[in-house]
Every structure is written in structure tokens, then in C-alpha cells.
Amino acid sequence: MGGSRTDNDDLLEKFKNLDFMKMDRRTFIKAVGVLGASLFLQTYKNDLAKALEFSETKVVWLHGVMDSGCTISMLDGGSPDIIEFLQEYNLKLLYHEVLMMQQGIFVDGKLANTSDLNSEIVLDDILEKEKGYVLVSEGAISNGPEGSGKYLMLGGRTYKEIYAKAAKNALAIVAIGNCATNGGVNSAKSDIVELMDPRGVAFTMEDASKGILDLLGIEKPVINLTGCPTHPDWVFLTIGAVVLGKIKIPDDLPYVLDHWKRPKVFFPPDHVIHDNCSRRGYYDRGEFELTVGGPKCLWKLGCKGPYTHADCATRNWNGHLNYCPQAGSPCIGCVQPGFPDSTRPFFVEFEKTGIVGTNITTIAGVAIGGALLAAGAHAVRRTAMKRPEDEGGLAEESTPEEIEEETGGEK
Amino acid sequence: MVQVTVDPLTRIEGHYRINTEVNEEGVITDAQSNGLQLRGFERLLQHQDPRDASLLSQRICGVCPVSHGIAAANALDDLFGVAGEVPIDGLLMRNVHQALNFIASHAAHIYLLWGPDLANPAYRDILAKYGDVGNAVWKELQGRFAPLIYQLDGTSYPAGSSYLGSIVEFRRLHEAISLIASKMPHPVLQHVGGVVYSPTVADIGQILSYITKTMEFVEAFTLGVSPDIWIENTYRASSPQKAANFVLNHLQELLNKSLDNKDFSHSAGWGDVPLFAAFGSELIGEKLLGLPISMKMDLAGTYKDPGKIGFLSYGVFFKPENGNGYDPTSPADSRVISSGYMNGYFKLEKFDYKKISESINHSFYIDDVKDRPPWNGVTVPEGNPENIDYTKGSKSRYSWTKAPHYDGIPCEVGPLARMIIMGEPLVTGLVKTFQDNGYYPVNNYTRMIARMQEILVVVPELTKWLTQDIQAGGKVAVHTDLSMAKSSTGMGLWEAPRGALGHWVATGPDSMVTLYQAVVPSTWNLAPRNSQEIPSPVEQALIGTKISAAENALGVDYSNPLGILHTARSYDPCLACAVHTIDKTGKHPDYIIKVL
């Protein structure tokens, strides 16, 4: 959504007057993007209730190698919050290690008590009996050492083994946070990363051949919601769209996802954080901070906002209050698939470094951005930011005009 | 002998297992604490720009990223040689940031992680022995503390009122953090030389408004009385005895009112803390208040040999009266919650960072030297899958966690350690009350009371920093450039909500990191045995504890091991923090950081 505030205002009015039940998938995606989660739910509350007259959708939430940051981020979701999210979309959360009463209990090596208290009985039931659930994946999957998966074991078995079973029977996998989508910090370059061999679901760092699903020989639709952590709106609204049938799995995925398997509405290929940055005016005037603590543009302190595709600057975080550059920090590109290798060192200007793991088109984009910067050009985003959907051969995002056509016609 | 294993222990951060041997009387006779995952965190900081550490090391933990960010920034200040110059407003911003995280993290532990065990059906049956009063108390426990996924006899029940309310407050506190630090988790405020954001008057006003709203929850749900009255009579009490008496008298008044009408609701004044304080302890509830029944949490999670346990705090929150800068090596003199070491008999000593060491005898690491100080840390993870086996007992290697110790003694870290070391009146008064009555005062009951009390200790300090000390728009950082980090070392000592947290960093001639090490709270609390074969705090606390609820009040039930659950969770485990590794390749095996 490259549109300005004014475009959004017009769209907002338009969406408010639309019949939710007749809304097609692309319009739905646009609507949640433009209205935001809270307003969307308010606007369509009654329609949602009607749409949900089908049976509940089950959700299984697994934690691999991670720091629980995405679970914490989900608890911070305010619009909707996690409870509203489960209720509004008629979801039944079957398993979530942080939010459940149960834990694994073994007496002399055998499972004890009932599923009221024993999480391993709950998990076994899911792995053996359940089908068609949404699998929310938080955290990377340990493959090391030597492909054994023993660097993370739960209930006496490897997480890799649990994950393989859970993935096989899922309707779709929603990977949340960079650990799950791309291996995250666990997969960052180090002297022992090959030994540990942590994997993302469909990618490891920027490598699509190294996802754990490929290794396990499992084909499942995957939706990636990157970020360290990921934003609760991104997660709740994406799952909501899947559950409501507004994104049909798997047919619609090629149209709504970018080539990192992320919803384009939240990670727009034609839009970067820099576009709507609150410090943008300073950038346009060529006024830059050279040390931390001031109000000006953070470009020279290493800001990755010009290369980072996410709606942070318009959506904002934690009650939609703030985002990193506004709070004085260079964007560190935590939604980027190669994070942190593709965006560190955090406090060094991009063109001054040979960034590890960054592909050549990114570097080219930076060079163009840099040249234009010298002229103080406002047009940088139009020139430098057109790449991903062009090279990926994926469908273009709808323009506001197209939306008008689609929604006006009520097909 | 029965083997009772909890694997995984849920409602914690990270992945954790506990294995116990339990005798026919239902008493735990041996325990192993197992960290289950390897993340290799510090190694990804190696060979890199050290300034990234204050943001990247936060990814060690999604619950207390702020603490890692500040511990790292403290270490970087030292590394760059600017610790003595960090502007006072930068230090106050670190205080504010950390205080908000303390409150949120404690609230999450009390309500979302630990609290749900109070809704364990064992308490329904135990409390039923106390007739209508007991049934009324059980209804409150279930109605307040049931978690999001909760069923009883196969029927699902809604989440509890306090549980749900705490999520709102947790979110509110994270919103307050985001105002000055962009987002939670993984905020961006911390940086070498200070912080990256200078607050506005509006930010300060808004944060104060958030705190006021959270304190409304504390009054209505947590305490049942005005927090001001509570603080005035406990944290600000003139003696520990007066503080303990205030709470005992308050509980007695509540009981006198409620025993007849059996109303233990929030609206009858039974905040979550009074309900737990009265019914959680045998000494307080049964012996001092005259109840016929209690959950006896003061008998579980104790240390049986005071000669083998210590309590440690690095100190936290800079004192504004000290002005700019701080001394990284002597936190005792410069922190609001002080540093110190207390032995198992509660004798206080001055903290000396040189006495910290970690051993790997029972961990899945390979090293000829079994015990190293953190500034000489080497860790080679076991790479042969066949050698990774948690099930071979106390003499084997059984965890990804190392075993830190202070002068050879394993230490409990966290709110209780901090409160007794700083001499907080209520906790000190409770400790004395337990001692005078023949109880070991460090137990699951006092551990939870201390965590709750620390929230109330932090709030008035936080309010003072915001209203009196901090300068809106003040200078918050000194300038640094990378060359200042050439061939240097740095140490950052701080407290996370769950205990003592230290970061150590060294750089080479190109200013890039040669060694990074974090020794974190859960490594202290949840370690395996150390090189002298002394069990870790949680292992000591489990051994001797009875396996099922309220000292096996309903008989021995190995299949509902509440004794293990309460004790292990009372440390607020954070296992993603606790597992780390340093040097697989041996490129820098003997690198020694010389800390001043």
C-alpha cells in the first residue's frame, strides 16, 4: 500500500460501506490493511458473527528454539487482543506451552494422570488424532548435531520429530517471528552454527532449500510472518483471514504472499519503512544525526528503514504507539529474512560495509538510494524500491483505483 | 523408589525438564535440573561489531530483553571506557525502562506462569476438608487463577478474572515501555554511552498515567487495599517487625469479617495476595491466624543445608544522587537495590565479582578445565548425538546449563535474594518470623511474597525518578566511536527480574568482539551440580520436598507432582537465557579478560 494518508482516508470510507459477506479476498486483505485490526473488527462485528456460523477452527501452537518473544508480543496485542482473537474467530487453542495448565508428567517413565494435567497426553492426542488445524510455529527447529535434532528435546523426543508429525496433519502452517520463518538469531553466522543447524520452516536465513519442511519431505502451505518479534496484528489478522476463508488455502497464496511467503499487505513489496518514517522530513532536507539522542534522520547511524519492507511506520507497535526510528534508534531490519546477518552491523551505514548475506540486488538498491540521497532527492522510493515483485514474478498489489473497480462492482 | 519426571515443565520461558527420585513416603530424595536446548547465542556476537550486542543480546530473552539490553550496555560502557561519563538522564532512562519491565515481568510470572497452579484440582479436594469456607476459597482460586487452556474432569473452564486482568496490565506496561523504547519485546533504547532517546514532558506524563492505571488493578485485584497504605506500612515501615505485623493484623481482620459469611471475593477485600498469604502458609495461616487448613507452601522449596547455599544480588537501578557515570566494578555503592552476598545463615557480605565461577562437570560441554571464571569462559558443546542423554542420573552429564557458583557455593538469585540483601522491611520481617518459629525462611511462600513485594518497592522509586529526577529533553548519551573499543574488555553487572545478570565482553585490535559471555539468572537457580558435586538451588529446594500438594495432605500422588511444579516455577525459570555456549573451535580457548 504505497498510498498516502489521504488515499487511505478515502478507502476507509469506502470499506466502511462495503458488504463484508460479498467482499472478495483481495478487498478483504486491503480492508484489514487500511482499517487496521481494531477498526476492522468493529466495522464488521455483526457480519463476522454470521460468517462464523461454521465449526470452530483448531489451533496448535508449538515452541521450538526461541526466546518466547513472539508469545509475549501476542500477549501485547491490543486490537484484537489474544482473547478477543480466539473468540472473534471461533478458534480453539489446543496446545500452547505458556498458556496451558498442563505439563509433561511421567511416573517411572510412563505418562501419568489425564489430559487435564498432562500436556504430553494432549500432544499425543493431537499428533495421532487431529487433522486440519492451523499450526502456529514459534521458534526454529533444531536439526543438529548431525541431523539428530537432539539440541532440543521435549518429553524424551526430539522437537524435530514432534514437529514433523504436527506439520503433516496441519491445514496450514503460520510461522511467526524470524526464528520460525528463517531460523532467526539462532541461525546467524557463528563458528558453531553448522553444528547446531537450526532451521526455519520454509527458509533458513535467505535459503529456500534449507527449510525444515523440505528436509522432512513435507509439503504444506506456509505463511511467514517475519519480525523479531512479529507484530500481533500481522498474526491475528492473517489467521483470521484464513479461518474466514478470505484467503483460500492454498489457491490464493501465490497472489497474497511475496516471495518470502509473507502477506504483501503487511510486508508491502513496493513500500519500505522509510517511506512513512516520522523523520522523513529531515532526510528530505539532508539533515542527519551523527550520534544518538537527537531528532534528525538516522540514515548515517545505520538505519535500515530504506530497505525494510514492513508497515511499522504506519501500524506502529504496542497499542499502535511507536516504532524504532521514531524512538531514536536506527531500524535494524528485524523483519528481513536474513536478519541479523543481512542487516548488521546495525550502527554502520550500509554502503560503508560489506554486509554478510545480502544479495546483490539489495546492494544495488542501496547504491541508487545513496546516489539520490546526495541530491536530497524525494524520489528515492520510487526508484529503489520496485525490485521484489518484479524479480519474483508475482502478482502486483492492487492500486487504489483497482480496488475501487473491484469493490464498486460487487462481484 | 519411584521416578517422577516433569518434561516439559510448561508455563516458563524456554524448555526445561526435572527428574526426581521419590520414596514411598512421597518425599523427593534426589533431583536433576535439565536445560533442554542449545542456542549458541554468544557465539553469534563473536567477530562482530560490539555495539550490536545491546540490541542482539536482548534476543536471548523475550520476557526480560530490557535487562539483557542494559547489562550489555553497561558492559559496552566499560569496554568503550565511558562508564564514568554516562549522563545522569541516560542512567535514569535505564532505570525507568528496567523498572517498567520488572513490574510487567513479575506480574506475568505471578499471574500467567505460577498462579495457575493454585487452580490445580488437588486444592479443591484439600480445601473441601474445611467445609463451606474451604469450598468458597477454592471457588476464588479457580475463578481467579485458571489459565487460558484449563479443564477439570474433561470440562473446559474460562480463564480466571485475575489472570485475564493481568494480561491487560502487562500490555499496558509494555505500552509505557514502547513510548520511550519503540516496542516490547526487543526495544531499542539501550546503547553504549547511554540511551538513544530523550523523553519529552508528554512521555513522562503518559508513563505516569499508565502506572496510575496499573496501580488501580493492583489495588482492586492484587492487594485489596490501597497500594499507598501497603507501601507506607511495609516498605516504609520503621522496622521489619512492624511490617510483618501490619500484614498479619490485616489478614486477621479480613478473616474475622469473612469466616461467618464465607465471602472471600475481591470485593470483600481479599486481594490475590491476602488470599495467598493467609491460605498459602502453614505458619501464617494455621499457627498464627488459627486456620485449620493451608496449602503449606512454606514447607516446600526450602534449603536443608544452609552451608551449601547462598543468596546473591549484583544490585540494580542507578542512584540519581550519584550524578553522571558509574563504577562498573563496585555496584554496591551505586544501586538503589543493593548488591551483596548472603550465606545460608543470612550473614551479609560485600559482593566481590572475582568469586564468580562456572563449572561444567554435569553439563553437555567438553573442556579439560572443569571450572572457569566467566572472563575465561570456554564451552565446547557436545557434538556426538549419542552422548546427549538426560536420563542417567545425578552422576552423569544431564543439562545444557552450566553451574555457576560464588566462592564454590551455589546461589539463589531473584527477588527474594534482592529483598533480604537490601533489608526490605516486610520480607526481612517475614524471614525473622519464620526463623523464630523454627521454619527455614526461604521457601516457595516467601519467594512469591518477595516477588509481589518487589513490584511495590519499585513503583515509588519509579514515580520519583519520573516526577523529580529526570530532565525532559536532557542529554542522554555521550558520543562514542568504534575505535574506542580497540583491544579492550568490559563487564556489565545488573539484575534481571529473575536475578543476577552479568555480561562480559572482550575485543581485539580491530575493535571486533573476540569473546562474549552472559551468566544469567536461570543458570544460577536451575543449574546442574557444580564441580564440588553440590546440587544447584532448585535441586536443593526439591530434595526433601513432598511430591504432592500441601505436604501430601491427600496421600502420596506421584501423578500430580505439585511439589515439583510449585518449587521449580517459583524461580521464574527462563531457560532460553540459561543455555549458552562460547567456543567450539578453540580459536580463543585461553583468552583471559582482565577485569580491572
Short mmCIF file of N, CA, C and O in Angstrom, two decimals, chain B residues 156-235:
data_model
loop_
_atom_site.label_atom_id
_atom_site.label_comp_id
_atom_site.label_asym_id
_atom_site.label_seq_id
_atom_site.Cartn_x
_atom_site.Cartn_y
_atom_site.Cartn_z
N SER B 156 -14.02 -27.87 29.92
CA SER B 156 -13.22 -26.65 29.85
C SER B 156 -13.86 -25.53 30.67
O SER B 156 -15.08 -25.38 30.66
N TYR B 157 -13.01 -24.78 31.35
CA TYR B 157 -13.48 -23.63 32.13
C TYR B 157 -12.83 -22.36 31.60
O TYR B 157 -11.71 -22.41 31.08
N PRO B 158 -13.54 -21.23 31.74
CA PRO B 158 -12.94 -19.97 31.27
C PRO B 158 -11.75 -19.56 32.12
O PRO B 158 -11.63 -19.99 33.28
N ALA B 159 -10.91 -18.74 31.54
CA ALA B 159 -9.75 -18.25 32.27
C ALA B 159 -10.19 -17.37 33.44
O ALA B 159 -11.26 -16.76 33.42
N GLY B 160 -9.36 -17.32 34.48
CA GLY B 160 -9.71 -16.61 35.70
C GLY B 160 -9.69 -15.10 35.56
O GLY B 160 -9.07 -14.55 34.65
N SER B 161 -10.37 -14.43 36.48
CA SER B 161 -10.53 -12.97 36.39
C SER B 161 -9.19 -12.26 36.61
O SER B 161 -8.86 -11.31 35.89
N SER B 162 -8.42 -12.69 37.58
CA SER B 162 -7.13 -12.03 37.83
C SER B 162 -6.16 -12.32 36.70
O SER B 162 -5.38 -11.46 36.28
N TYR B 163 -6.21 -13.56 36.21
CA TYR B 163 -5.37 -13.96 35.08
C TYR B 163 -5.63 -13.05 33.88
O TYR B 163 -4.70 -12.47 33.31
N LEU B 164 -6.90 -12.90 33.53
CA LEU B 164 -7.24 -12.07 32.37
C LEU B 164 -6.90 -10.60 32.61
O LEU B 164 -6.38 -9.92 31.74
N GLY B 165 -7.20 -10.14 33.83
CA GLY B 165 -6.91 -8.74 34.16
C GLY B 165 -5.42 -8.44 34.08
O GLY B 165 -5.01 -7.36 33.66
N SER B 166 -4.61 -9.43 34.47
CA SER B 166 -3.16 -9.20 34.45
C SER B 166 -2.63 -9.05 33.03
O SER B 166 -1.64 -8.36 32.80
N ILE B 167 -3.28 -9.71 32.06
CA ILE B 167 -2.83 -9.56 30.66
C ILE B 167 -2.99 -8.11 30.23
O ILE B 167 -2.12 -7.55 29.55
N VAL B 168 -4.09 -7.49 30.64
CA VAL B 168 -4.33 -6.08 30.29
C VAL B 168 -3.23 -5.20 30.89
O VAL B 168 -2.70 -4.30 30.22
N GLU B 169 -2.87 -5.48 32.15
CA GLU B 169 -1.83 -4.65 32.80
C GLU B 169 -0.47 -4.89 32.20
O GLU B 169 0.33 -3.97 32.04
N PHE B 170 -0.20 -6.14 31.88
CA PHE B 170 1.06 -6.50 31.21
C PHE B 170 1.20 -5.69 29.92
O PHE B 170 2.23 -5.07 29.65
N ARG B 171 0.10 -5.67 29.17
CA ARG B 171 0.09 -4.94 27.90
C ARG B 171 0.27 -3.44 28.15
O ARG B 171 1.02 -2.77 27.45
N ARG B 172 -0.41 -2.95 29.18
CA ARG B 172 -0.33 -1.51 29.48
C ARG B 172 1.13 -1.12 29.82
O ARG B 172 1.64 -0.10 29.35
N LEU B 173 1.79 -1.94 30.62
CA LEU B 173 3.17 -1.64 31.00
C LEU B 173 4.10 -1.71 29.78
O LEU B 173 5.04 -0.93 29.66
N HIS B 174 3.81 -2.63 28.89
CA HIS B 174 4.62 -2.69 27.67
C HIS B 174 4.35 -1.50 26.77
O HIS B 174 5.24 -1.03 26.05
N GLU B 175 3.14 -0.98 26.81
CA GLU B 175 2.86 0.25 26.07
C GLU B 175 3.67 1.41 26.65
O GLU B 175 4.22 2.23 25.92
N ALA B 176 3.74 1.45 27.99
CA ALA B 176 4.54 2.50 28.63
C ALA B 176 5.99 2.41 28.18
O ALA B 176 6.64 3.40 27.89
N ILE B 177 6.51 1.17 28.11
CA ILE B 177 7.89 0.99 27.64
C ILE B 177 8.03 1.46 26.20
O ILE B 177 9.00 2.13 25.83
N SER B 178 7.04 1.13 25.38
CA SER B 178 7.17 1.45 23.96
C SER B 178 7.23 2.97 23.73
O SER B 178 7.82 3.42 22.75
N LEU B 179 6.65 3.75 24.63
CA LEU B 179 6.70 5.21 24.47
C LEU B 179 8.12 5.73 24.41
O LEU B 179 8.42 6.70 23.73
N ILE B 180 9.01 5.11 25.18
CA ILE B 180 10.39 5.60 25.22
C ILE B 180 11.36 4.65 24.52
O ILE B 180 12.52 4.98 24.33
N ALA B 181 10.88 3.45 24.16
CA ALA B 181 11.83 2.44 23.66
C ALA B 181 11.32 1.71 22.43
O ALA B 181 11.78 0.63 22.12
N SER B 182 10.32 2.27 21.78
CA SER B 182 9.79 1.81 20.49
C SER B 182 8.85 0.63 20.57
O SER B 182 7.78 0.65 20.01
N LYS B 183 9.26 -0.46 21.21
CA LYS B 183 8.36 -1.60 21.23
C LYS B 183 8.81 -2.58 22.29
O LYS B 183 9.93 -2.52 22.78
N MET B 184 7.91 -3.49 22.64
CA MET B 184 8.22 -4.62 23.50
C MET B 184 7.62 -5.86 22.86
O MET B 184 6.49 -5.79 22.40
N PRO B 185 8.30 -7.01 22.92
CA PRO B 185 9.67 -7.15 23.40
C PRO B 185 10.67 -6.59 22.38
O PRO B 185 10.29 -6.21 21.29
N HIS B 186 11.93 -6.66 22.77
CA HIS B 186 13.06 -6.23 21.96
C HIS B 186 13.01 -4.75 21.60
O HIS B 186 12.98 -4.34 20.44
N PRO B 187 12.99 -3.93 22.66
CA PRO B 187 13.03 -2.48 22.49
C PRO B 187 14.42 -2.04 22.04
O PRO B 187 15.35 -2.83 22.03
N VAL B 188 14.55 -0.76 21.70
CA VAL B 188 15.81 -0.31 21.07
C VAL B 188 16.49 0.82 21.85
O VAL B 188 17.36 1.49 21.32
N LEU B 189 16.12 1.00 23.09
CA LEU B 189 16.60 2.18 23.83
C LEU B 189 18.09 2.14 24.17
O LEU B 189 18.77 3.16 24.16
N GLN B 190 18.60 0.96 24.50
CA GLN B 190 19.94 0.89 25.11
C GLN B 190 21.07 1.00 24.09
O GLN B 190 21.00 0.39 23.02
N HIS B 191 22.10 1.73 24.46
CA HIS B 191 23.22 1.95 23.55
C HIS B 191 24.45 2.27 24.39
O HIS B 191 24.33 2.78 25.50
N VAL B 192 25.63 1.97 23.83
CA VAL B 192 26.85 2.33 24.55
C VAL B 192 26.88 3.85 24.80
O VAL B 192 26.53 4.62 23.92
N GLY B 193 27.22 4.21 26.01
CA GLY B 193 27.30 5.64 26.35
C GLY B 193 26.02 6.23 26.87
O GLY B 193 25.99 7.40 27.27
N GLY B 194 24.94 5.46 26.90
CA GLY B 194 23.67 5.98 27.42
C GLY B 194 22.49 5.32 26.75
O GLY B 194 22.45 4.11 26.61
N VAL B 195 21.53 6.14 26.32
CA VAL B 195 20.36 5.63 25.61
C VAL B 195 20.14 6.48 24.37
O VAL B 195 20.72 7.57 24.24
N VAL B 196 19.26 6.02 23.47
CA VAL B 196 19.11 6.72 22.19
C VAL B 196 17.95 7.72 22.19
O VAL B 196 17.73 8.39 21.19
N TYR B 197 17.22 7.81 23.28
CA TYR B 197 16.03 8.67 23.26
C TYR B 197 15.95 9.51 24.52
O TYR B 197 16.10 8.99 25.64
N SER B 198 15.69 10.78 24.34
CA SER B 198 15.49 11.69 25.46
C SER B 198 13.99 11.95 25.60
O SER B 198 13.34 12.35 24.64
N PRO B 199 13.43 11.71 26.77
CA PRO B 199 11.97 11.75 26.89
C PRO B 199 11.43 13.17 26.82
O PRO B 199 12.14 14.13 27.16
N THR B 200 10.18 13.29 26.39
CA THR B 200 9.51 14.59 26.41
C THR B 200 8.66 14.68 27.67
O THR B 200 8.42 13.67 28.35
N VAL B 201 8.19 15.87 27.97
CA VAL B 201 7.28 16.04 29.11
C VAL B 201 6.04 15.17 28.91
O VAL B 201 5.52 14.55 29.84
N ALA B 202 5.59 15.10 27.65
CA ALA B 202 4.39 14.29 27.36
C ALA B 202 4.64 12.81 27.66
O ALA B 202 3.79 12.13 28.21
N ASP B 203 5.84 12.31 27.27
CA ASP B 203 6.16 10.91 27.55
C ASP B 203 6.07 10.64 29.05
O ASP B 203 5.50 9.64 29.49
N ILE B 204 6.67 11.54 29.82
CA ILE B 204 6.72 11.33 31.27
C ILE B 204 5.31 11.33 31.85
O ILE B 204 4.95 10.46 32.63
N GLY B 205 4.50 12.29 31.40
CA GLY B 205 3.11 12.33 31.88
C GLY B 205 2.35 11.08 31.51
O GLY B 205 1.58 10.54 32.31
N GLN B 206 2.57 10.62 30.29
CA GLN B 206 1.83 9.44 29.83
C GLN B 206 2.25 8.19 30.60
O GLN B 206 1.41 7.37 30.97
N ILE B 207 3.55 8.05 30.85
CA ILE B 207 4.01 6.88 31.62
C ILE B 207 3.39 6.91 33.02
O ILE B 207 2.92 5.89 33.53
N LEU B 208 3.39 8.09 33.63
CA LEU B 208 2.79 8.19 34.97
C LEU B 208 1.32 7.80 34.95
O LEU B 208 0.82 7.13 35.86
N SER B 209 0.64 8.18 33.87
CA SER B 209 -0.77 7.82 33.76
C SER B 209 -0.94 6.30 33.64
O SER B 209 -1.84 5.71 34.24
N TYR B 210 -0.07 5.67 32.86
CA TYR B 210 -0.12 4.21 32.75
C TYR B 210 0.10 3.54 34.11
O TYR B 210 -0.57 2.59 34.48
N ILE B 211 1.09 4.07 34.86
CA ILE B 211 1.38 3.46 36.17
C ILE B 211 0.17 3.60 37.09
O ILE B 211 -0.20 2.67 37.81
N THR B 212 -0.45 4.79 37.05
CA THR B 212 -1.63 5.01 37.88
C THR B 212 -2.70 3.98 37.57
O THR B 212 -3.32 3.40 38.47
N LYS B 213 -2.91 3.73 36.28
CA LYS B 213 -3.94 2.75 35.90
C LYS B 213 -3.56 1.35 36.38
O LYS B 213 -4.39 0.60 36.88
N THR B 214 -2.31 0.99 36.23
CA THR B 214 -1.88 -0.33 36.69
C THR B 214 -2.07 -0.46 38.20
O THR B 214 -2.47 -1.51 38.70
N MET B 215 -1.79 0.63 38.93
CA MET B 215 -1.96 0.56 40.38
C MET B 215 -3.43 0.42 40.78
O MET B 215 -3.73 -0.08 41.87
N GLU B 216 -4.32 0.84 39.90
CA GLU B 216 -5.75 0.59 40.17
C GLU B 216 -6.03 -0.91 40.14
O GLU B 216 -6.81 -1.43 40.94
N PHE B 217 -5.40 -1.61 39.23
CA PHE B 217 -5.53 -3.07 39.19
C PHE B 217 -4.90 -3.68 40.45
O PHE B 217 -5.47 -4.57 41.08
N VAL B 218 -3.73 -3.18 40.81
CA VAL B 218 -3.05 -3.71 42.00
C VAL B 218 -3.95 -3.54 43.23
O VAL B 218 -4.06 -4.45 44.05
N GLU B 219 -4.60 -2.39 43.32
CA GLU B 219 -5.47 -2.16 44.47
C GLU B 219 -6.69 -3.08 44.44
O GLU B 219 -7.02 -3.73 45.43
N ALA B 220 -7.34 -3.16 43.28
CA ALA B 220 -8.60 -3.91 43.20
C ALA B 220 -8.37 -5.42 43.21
O ALA B 220 -9.13 -6.16 43.82
N PHE B 221 -7.33 -5.87 42.54
CA PHE B 221 -7.12 -7.31 42.40
C PHE B 221 -5.99 -7.85 43.29
O PHE B 221 -6.18 -8.79 44.04
N THR B 222 -4.81 -7.24 43.18
CA THR B 222 -3.64 -7.84 43.81
C THR B 222 -3.66 -7.70 45.33
O THR B 222 -3.49 -8.67 46.06
N LEU B 223 -3.88 -6.45 45.82
CA LEU B 223 -3.74 -6.20 47.25
C LEU B 223 -5.06 -6.15 47.99
O LEU B 223 -5.15 -6.58 49.14
N GLY B 224 -6.07 -5.58 47.35
CA GLY B 224 -7.33 -5.38 48.07
C GLY B 224 -7.30 -4.19 49.02
O GLY B 224 -8.28 -3.88 49.67
N VAL B 225 -6.15 -3.54 49.13
CA VAL B 225 -6.06 -2.28 49.88
C VAL B 225 -5.29 -1.29 49.01
O VAL B 225 -4.65 -1.68 48.03
N SER B 226 -5.31 -0.03 49.40
CA SER B 226 -4.58 0.98 48.64
C SER B 226 -3.08 0.66 48.66
O SER B 226 -2.51 0.42 49.73
N PRO B 227 -2.45 0.66 47.49
CA PRO B 227 -1.00 0.40 47.47
C PRO B 227 -0.24 1.39 48.35
O PRO B 227 0.77 1.03 48.95
N ASP B 228 -0.73 2.63 48.43
CA ASP B 228 -0.05 3.62 49.27
C ASP B 228 -0.02 3.19 50.73
O ASP B 228 0.99 3.30 51.42
N ILE B 229 -1.18 2.69 51.19
CA ILE B 229 -1.24 2.23 52.58
C ILE B 229 -0.31 1.04 52.80
O ILE B 229 0.42 0.95 53.78
N TRP B 230 -0.33 0.13 51.82
CA TRP B 230 0.53 -1.06 51.92
C TRP B 230 2.02 -0.65 51.97
O TRP B 230 2.78 -1.10 52.84
N ILE B 231 2.42 0.22 51.04
CA ILE B 231 3.83 0.62 50.97
C ILE B 231 4.24 1.36 52.24
O ILE B 231 5.30 1.11 52.82
N GLU B 232 3.35 2.25 52.70
CA GLU B 232 3.64 3.04 53.90
C GLU B 232 3.91 2.13 55.11
O GLU B 232 4.77 2.40 55.94
N ASN B 233 3.17 1.03 55.17
CA ASN B 233 3.27 0.16 56.34
C ASN B 233 4.21 -1.03 56.18
O ASN B 233 4.38 -1.81 57.11
N THR B 234 4.75 -1.19 54.97
CA THR B 234 5.68 -2.31 54.77
C THR B 234 7.05 -1.77 54.33
O THR B 234 7.95 -1.62 55.14
N TYR B 235 7.17 -1.40 53.05
CA TYR B 235 8.45 -0.91 52.54
C TYR B 235 8.95 0.30 53.33
O TYR B 235 10.15 0.47 53.55
#
